[in-house]
Amino acid sequence: DAGITQSPRHKVTETGTPVTLRCHQTENHRYMYWYRQDPGHGLRLIHYSYGVKDTDKGEVSDGYSVSRSKTEDFLLTLESATSSQTSVYFCAISESGRLGNEQFFGPGTRLTVL
Amino acid sequence: KNQVEQSPQSLIILEGKNCTLQCNYTVSPFSNLRWYKQDTGRGPVSLTIMTFSENTKSNGRYTATLDADTKQSSLHITASQLSDSASYICVVGSEQAGTALIFGKGTTLSVSS
């Protein structure tokens, strides 16, 4: 998985609780992304980062926040989890934001919100 | 609306047979088209990336084709193996919004012995 780890790999939580997912890379890639994957949908971009402390919203950013204080770590936070946020979350990295650049995906985190 | 449609939704073939997966897109402006393989419980892994000027690209037993005029792509798998059982995702890159990638829902391929 191209030097990308995600933690935790599985999490069950209750509605209304805060949740933080972590993505860690050892490739020193500048760009990092958070996607969610749901049945009946293609992967959808939540947020992405183009450098330390530089982030931007994706297609489905409502209810999520991110932070990137170090090149290697990108955190996704659900401030108050809802059942609609039950999903599989993937982190991805790329050397640059150019569309020709390859995106490498992590192993995913399965989140269940009860 | 930018969309990527894949067909069939699922497919079952016997080991050793060939198969072709289809992808139609309505993304504009078009930058590139990728095919990813996603094994169950894992993240997607890139198979090929093609730009507007490329109409064929191979990666081992995987061959992708692109017809930018008709906005269609196909992924041909030759001499299938059990390990080819996975979801295959077509992804179109668009310059419309910086890093925008539009993902199809995938075709689930099952190879049986």
mmCIF file of C-alpha atoms in Angstrom:
data_model
loop_
_atom_site.group_PDB
_atom_site.id
_atom_site.type_symbol
_atom_site.label_atom_id
_atom_site.label_comp_id
_atom_site.label_asym_id
_atom_site.label_seq_id
_atom_site.Cartn_x
_atom_site.Cartn_y
_atom_site.Cartn_z
ATOM 1 C CA ASP A 1 0.000 0.000 0.000
ATOM 2 C CA ALA A 2 2.781 2.414 -1.012
ATOM 3 C CA GLY A 3 3.875 3.301 2.519
ATOM 4 C CA ILE A 4 0.456 4.414 3.728
ATOM 5 C CA THR A 5 -1.109 3.276 6.961
ATOM 6 C CA GLN A 6 -4.504 4.112 8.387
ATOM 7 C CA SER A 7 -5.632 3.825 11.969
ATOM 8 C CA PRO A 8 -7.784 2.489 13.323
ATOM 9 C CA ARG A 9 -8.683 -0.094 10.677
ATOM 10 C CA HIS A 10 -12.072 -0.721 12.219
ATOM 11 C CA LYS A 11 -14.127 1.387 14.586
ATOM 12 C CA VAL A 12 -17.628 1.206 16.007
ATOM 13 C CA THR A 13 -18.945 4.308 17.696
ATOM 14 C CA GLU A 14 -22.202 5.873 18.772
ATOM 15 C CA THR A 15 -24.094 8.767 17.245
ATOM 16 C CA GLY A 16 -22.930 12.104 18.581
ATOM 17 C CA THR A 17 -19.421 11.067 19.588
ATOM 18 C CA PRO A 18 -16.307 12.607 18.055
ATOM 19 C CA VAL A 19 -14.120 10.362 15.918
ATOM 20 C CA THR A 20 -10.648 10.944 14.485
ATOM 21 C CA LEU A 21 -9.123 8.826 11.757
ATOM 22 C CA ARG A 22 -5.419 8.989 11.047
ATOM 23 C CA CYS A 23 -3.500 8.585 7.817
ATOM 24 C CA HIS A 24 0.273 8.232 7.954
ATOM 25 C CA GLN A 25 2.623 8.126 4.952
ATOM 26 C CA THR A 26 6.317 7.430 4.624
ATOM 27 C CA GLU A 27 6.618 8.580 0.972
ATOM 28 C CA ASN A 28 7.020 12.311 1.675
ATOM 29 C CA HIS A 29 4.284 13.060 -0.869
ATOM 30 C CA ARG A 30 2.913 16.567 -0.804
ATOM 31 C CA TYR A 31 -0.752 15.797 -1.474
ATOM 32 C CA MET A 32 -2.993 13.744 0.781
ATOM 33 C CA TYR A 33 -6.676 12.946 0.367
ATOM 34 C CA TRP A 34 -9.595 11.505 2.315
ATOM 35 C CA TYR A 35 -12.296 9.612 0.442
ATOM 36 C CA ARG A 36 -15.335 7.682 1.527
ATOM 37 C CA GLN A 37 -16.683 4.600 -0.249
ATOM 38 C CA ASP A 38 -20.307 3.577 0.057
ATOM 39 C CA PRO A 39 -22.384 0.898 -1.692
ATOM 40 C CA GLY A 40 -23.968 2.295 -4.827
ATOM 41 C CA HIS A 41 -21.487 5.159 -5.034
ATOM 42 C CA GLY A 42 -18.048 5.623 -6.422
ATOM 43 C CA LEU A 43 -15.350 6.912 -4.102
ATOM 44 C CA ARG A 44 -16.070 10.496 -3.134
ATOM 45 C CA LEU A 45 -13.554 13.094 -2.041
ATOM 46 C CA ILE A 46 -14.086 14.551 1.441
ATOM 47 C CA HIS A 47 -11.065 16.832 1.910
ATOM 48 C CA TYR A 48 -7.567 17.053 0.596
ATOM 49 C CA SER A 49 -4.309 18.681 1.623
ATOM 50 C CA TYR A 50 -1.656 20.228 -0.621
ATOM 51 C CA GLY A 51 0.866 20.882 2.122
ATOM 52 C CA VAL A 52 1.323 21.291 5.848
ATOM 53 C CA LYS A 53 -1.599 23.330 7.181
ATOM 54 C CA ASP A 54 -2.995 23.686 3.627
ATOM 55 C CA THR A 55 -6.314 21.940 3.095
ATOM 56 C CA ASP A 56 -9.391 22.279 0.927
ATOM 57 C CA LYS A 57 -12.872 20.834 0.709
ATOM 58 C CA GLY A 58 -13.964 18.062 -1.581
ATOM 59 C CA GLU A 59 -17.320 16.943 -2.857
ATOM 60 C CA VAL A 60 -18.757 15.680 0.468
ATOM 61 C CA SER A 61 -17.071 17.762 3.183
ATOM 62 C CA ASP A 62 -20.080 18.585 5.374
ATOM 63 C CA GLY A 63 -19.686 17.122 8.870
ATOM 64 C CA TYR A 64 -15.939 16.536 8.461
ATOM 65 C CA SER A 65 -12.837 18.519 9.319
ATOM 66 C CA VAL A 66 -9.179 17.791 8.649
ATOM 67 C CA SER A 67 -5.805 18.817 9.892
ATOM 68 C CA ARG A 68 -2.262 18.384 8.695
ATOM 69 C CA SER A 69 0.451 19.535 11.078
ATOM 70 C CA LYS A 70 3.193 17.325 9.594
ATOM 71 C CA THR A 71 3.894 16.181 6.056
ATOM 72 C CA GLU A 72 3.376 12.549 6.997
ATOM 73 C CA ASP A 73 0.080 12.792 8.899
ATOM 74 C CA PHE A 74 -3.402 13.750 7.745
ATOM 75 C CA LEU A 75 -6.246 13.545 10.257
ATOM 76 C CA LEU A 76 -9.949 13.312 9.496
ATOM 77 C CA THR A 77 -12.325 14.294 12.288
ATOM 78 C CA LEU A 78 -16.029 13.713 12.599
ATOM 79 C CA GLU A 79 -16.990 16.246 15.257
ATOM 80 C CA SER A 80 -20.291 14.548 16.050
ATOM 81 C CA ALA A 81 -20.700 11.263 14.206
ATOM 82 C CA THR A 82 -23.997 10.431 12.523
ATOM 83 C CA SER A 83 -25.279 7.156 11.094
ATOM 84 C CA SER A 84 -24.938 8.595 7.575
ATOM 85 C CA GLN A 85 -21.190 8.691 8.140
ATOM 86 C CA THR A 86 -21.025 4.912 8.420
ATOM 87 C CA SER A 87 -18.672 4.116 5.564
ATOM 88 C CA VAL A 88 -15.247 2.890 4.542
ATOM 89 C CA TYR A 89 -12.740 5.717 4.556
ATOM 90 C CA PHE A 90 -9.665 5.706 2.347
ATOM 91 C CA CYS A 91 -6.646 7.916 2.517
ATOM 92 C CA ALA A 92 -4.642 8.526 -0.646
ATOM 93 C CA ILE A 93 -1.397 10.322 -1.469
ATOM 94 C CA SER A 94 0.188 11.793 -4.573
ATOM 95 C CA GLU A 95 3.442 13.593 -5.322
ATOM 96 C CA SER A 96 1.659 16.581 -6.793
ATOM 97 C CA GLY A 97 -1.843 17.741 -7.555
ATOM 98 C CA ARG A 98 -1.349 17.377 -11.299
ATOM 99 C CA LEU A 99 -4.051 15.143 -12.673
ATOM 100 C CA GLY A 100 -1.496 12.947 -14.392
ATOM 101 C CA ASN A 101 -0.005 12.007 -11.052
ATOM 102 C CA GLU A 102 -0.727 8.639 -9.585
ATOM 103 C CA GLN A 103 -2.782 8.475 -6.406
ATOM 104 C CA PHE A 104 -1.851 5.679 -4.039
ATOM 105 C CA PHE A 105 -4.467 4.448 -1.615
ATOM 106 C CA GLY A 106 -4.213 3.202 1.940
ATOM 107 C CA PRO A 107 -5.902 0.039 3.253
ATOM 108 C CA GLY A 108 -9.023 1.820 4.501
ATOM 109 C CA THR A 109 -10.852 2.302 7.797
ATOM 110 C CA ARG A 110 -14.275 0.772 8.272
ATOM 111 C CA LEU A 111 -16.357 3.052 10.493
ATOM 112 C CA THR A 112 -19.730 2.069 11.888
ATOM 113 C CA VAL A 113 -21.853 4.686 13.648
ATOM 114 C CA LEU A 114 -24.679 3.177 15.696
ATOM 115 C CA LYS B 1 -23.290 16.490 -14.964
ATOM 116 C CA ASN B 2 -19.941 14.704 -14.781
ATOM 117 C CA GLN B 3 -20.568 10.978 -14.569
ATOM 118 C CA VAL B 4 -18.717 7.717 -15.040
ATOM 119 C CA GLU B 5 -20.877 4.695 -15.787
ATOM 120 C CA GLN B 6 -19.544 1.136 -15.731
ATOM 121 C CA SER B 7 -21.000 -2.057 -17.073
ATOM 122 C CA PRO B 8 -21.719 -4.733 -16.264
ATOM 123 C CA GLN B 9 -22.260 -4.203 -12.553
ATOM 124 C CA SER B 10 -21.005 -7.725 -11.893
ATOM 125 C CA LEU B 11 -19.587 -10.563 -13.915
ATOM 126 C CA ILE B 12 -18.745 -14.216 -13.308
ATOM 127 C CA ILE B 13 -16.300 -16.027 -15.579
ATOM 128 C CA LEU B 14 -14.372 -19.283 -15.555
ATOM 129 C CA GLU B 15 -10.661 -19.300 -14.881
ATOM 130 C CA GLY B 16 -8.673 -18.998 -18.083
ATOM 131 C CA LYS B 17 -11.368 -17.100 -19.979
ATOM 132 C CA ASN B 18 -11.104 -13.541 -21.241
ATOM 133 C CA CYS B 19 -13.458 -10.716 -20.352
ATOM 134 C CA THR B 20 -14.050 -7.056 -21.155
ATOM 135 C CA LEU B 21 -15.339 -4.400 -18.815
ATOM 136 C CA GLN B 22 -16.891 -1.193 -20.100
ATOM 137 C CA CYS B 23 -16.734 2.429 -18.977
ATOM 138 C CA ASN B 24 -18.663 5.372 -20.433
ATOM 139 C CA TYR B 25 -18.115 8.884 -19.195
ATOM 140 C CA THR B 26 -19.625 12.324 -19.611
ATOM 141 C CA VAL B 27 -16.799 14.220 -17.911
ATOM 142 C CA SER B 28 -15.659 17.514 -19.369
ATOM 143 C CA PRO B 29 -13.039 18.780 -19.646
ATOM 144 C CA PHE B 30 -11.256 15.444 -19.836
ATOM 145 C CA SER B 31 -7.723 15.043 -18.562
ATOM 146 C CA ASN B 32 -7.088 11.326 -18.210
ATOM 147 C CA LEU B 33 -8.716 7.982 -17.536
ATOM 148 C CA ARG B 34 -7.556 5.386 -15.045
ATOM 149 C CA TRP B 35 -8.485 1.846 -14.206
ATOM 150 C CA TYR B 36 -8.052 0.635 -10.641
ATOM 151 C CA LYS B 37 -8.305 -2.841 -9.165
ATOM 152 C CA GLN B 38 -9.713 -3.133 -5.668
ATOM 153 C CA ASP B 39 -9.456 -6.414 -3.817
ATOM 154 C CA THR B 40 -12.005 -7.043 -1.074
ATOM 155 C CA GLY B 41 -11.050 -5.200 2.098
ATOM 156 C CA ARG B 42 -8.195 -3.277 0.495
ATOM 157 C CA GLY B 43 -7.583 0.060 -1.160
ATOM 158 C CA PRO B 44 -7.675 0.535 -4.944
ATOM 159 C CA VAL B 45 -4.478 -0.117 -6.880
ATOM 160 C CA SER B 46 -3.782 1.532 -10.210
ATOM 161 C CA LEU B 47 -3.660 -0.626 -13.346
ATOM 162 C CA THR B 48 -3.365 1.988 -16.106
ATOM 163 C CA ILE B 49 -3.564 5.722 -16.748
ATOM 164 C CA MET B 50 -4.326 7.047 -20.239
ATOM 165 C CA THR B 51 -4.332 10.585 -21.534
ATOM 166 C CA PHE B 52 -6.387 11.985 -24.392
ATOM 167 C CA SER B 53 -3.775 11.011 -26.975
ATOM 168 C CA GLU B 54 -3.418 7.386 -25.889
ATOM 169 C CA ASN B 55 -5.878 4.797 -27.118
ATOM 170 C CA THR B 56 -4.331 1.627 -25.715
ATOM 171 C CA LYS B 57 -2.250 0.785 -22.673
ATOM 172 C CA SER B 58 -1.306 -2.589 -21.290
ATOM 173 C CA ASN B 59 -0.222 -3.835 -17.896
ATOM 174 C CA GLY B 60 0.504 -7.542 -18.104
ATOM 175 C CA ARG B 61 -2.756 -9.372 -18.820
ATOM 176 C CA TYR B 62 -4.719 -6.127 -18.512
ATOM 177 C CA THR B 63 -5.273 -3.967 -21.608
ATOM 178 C CA ALA B 64 -7.189 -0.712 -21.455
ATOM 179 C CA THR B 65 -8.521 1.114 -24.491
ATOM 180 C CA LEU B 66 -9.793 4.652 -24.779
ATOM 181 C CA ASP B 67 -11.973 6.260 -27.440
ATOM 182 C CA ALA B 68 -12.043 9.942 -26.501
ATOM 183 C CA ASP B 69 -14.420 10.745 -29.357
ATOM 184 C CA THR B 70 -17.158 8.451 -28.083
ATOM 185 C CA LYS B 71 -16.072 8.861 -24.435
ATOM 186 C CA GLN B 72 -15.740 5.150 -23.908
ATOM 187 C CA SER B 73 -13.081 2.952 -22.369
ATOM 188 C CA SER B 74 -12.750 -0.758 -21.895
ATOM 189 C CA LEU B 75 -10.567 -3.008 -19.781
ATOM 190 C CA HIS B 76 -9.763 -6.381 -21.290
ATOM 191 C CA ILE B 77 -8.482 -9.160 -19.057
ATOM 192 C CA THR B 78 -6.775 -12.036 -20.798
ATOM 193 C CA ALA B 79 -6.519 -15.590 -19.480
ATOM 194 C CA SER B 80 -8.197 -14.756 -16.193
ATOM 195 C CA GLN B 81 -6.886 -16.085 -12.903
ATOM 196 C CA LEU B 82 -8.578 -16.582 -9.544
ATOM 197 C CA SER B 83 -6.592 -13.609 -8.245
ATOM 198 C CA ASP B 84 -8.357 -11.364 -10.764
ATOM 199 C CA SER B 85 -11.502 -11.605 -8.629
ATOM 200 C CA ALA B 86 -11.959 -7.997 -7.497
ATOM 201 C CA SER B 87 -13.784 -4.777 -8.192
ATOM 202 C CA TYR B 88 -12.508 -2.794 -11.188
ATOM 203 C CA ILE B 89 -13.026 0.927 -11.014
ATOM 204 C CA CYS B 90 -12.918 3.388 -13.902
ATOM 205 C CA VAL B 91 -11.824 6.894 -12.894
ATOM 206 C CA VAL B 92 -11.787 10.035 -15.029
ATOM 207 C CA GLY B 93 -9.646 13.020 -14.195
ATOM 208 C CA SER B 94 -10.996 16.457 -14.982
ATOM 209 C CA GLU B 95 -9.250 19.791 -14.839
ATOM 210 C CA GLN B 96 -12.515 21.400 -13.883
ATOM 211 C CA ALA B 97 -11.607 21.499 -10.197
ATOM 212 C CA GLY B 98 -7.905 21.002 -9.631
ATOM 213 C CA THR B 99 -7.480 17.520 -8.256
ATOM 214 C CA ALA B 100 -10.910 16.308 -9.313
ATOM 215 C CA LEU B 101 -11.225 12.598 -9.999
ATOM 216 C CA ILE B 102 -14.637 11.196 -10.842
ATOM 217 C CA PHE B 103 -15.016 7.562 -9.848
ATOM 218 C CA GLY B 104 -17.291 4.959 -11.356
ATOM 219 C CA LYS B 105 -19.110 2.535 -9.069
ATOM 220 C CA GLY B 106 -17.042 -0.382 -10.267
ATOM 221 C CA THR B 107 -17.586 -3.776 -11.858
ATOM 222 C CA THR B 108 -17.296 -6.764 -9.542
ATOM 223 C CA LEU B 109 -15.527 -9.631 -11.279
ATOM 224 C CA SER B 110 -15.633 -13.152 -9.899
ATOM 225 C CA VAL B 111 -13.354 -15.772 -11.443
ATOM 226 C CA SER B 112 -14.282 -19.338 -10.609
ATOM 227 C CA SER B 113 -12.363 -22.581 -11.090
#
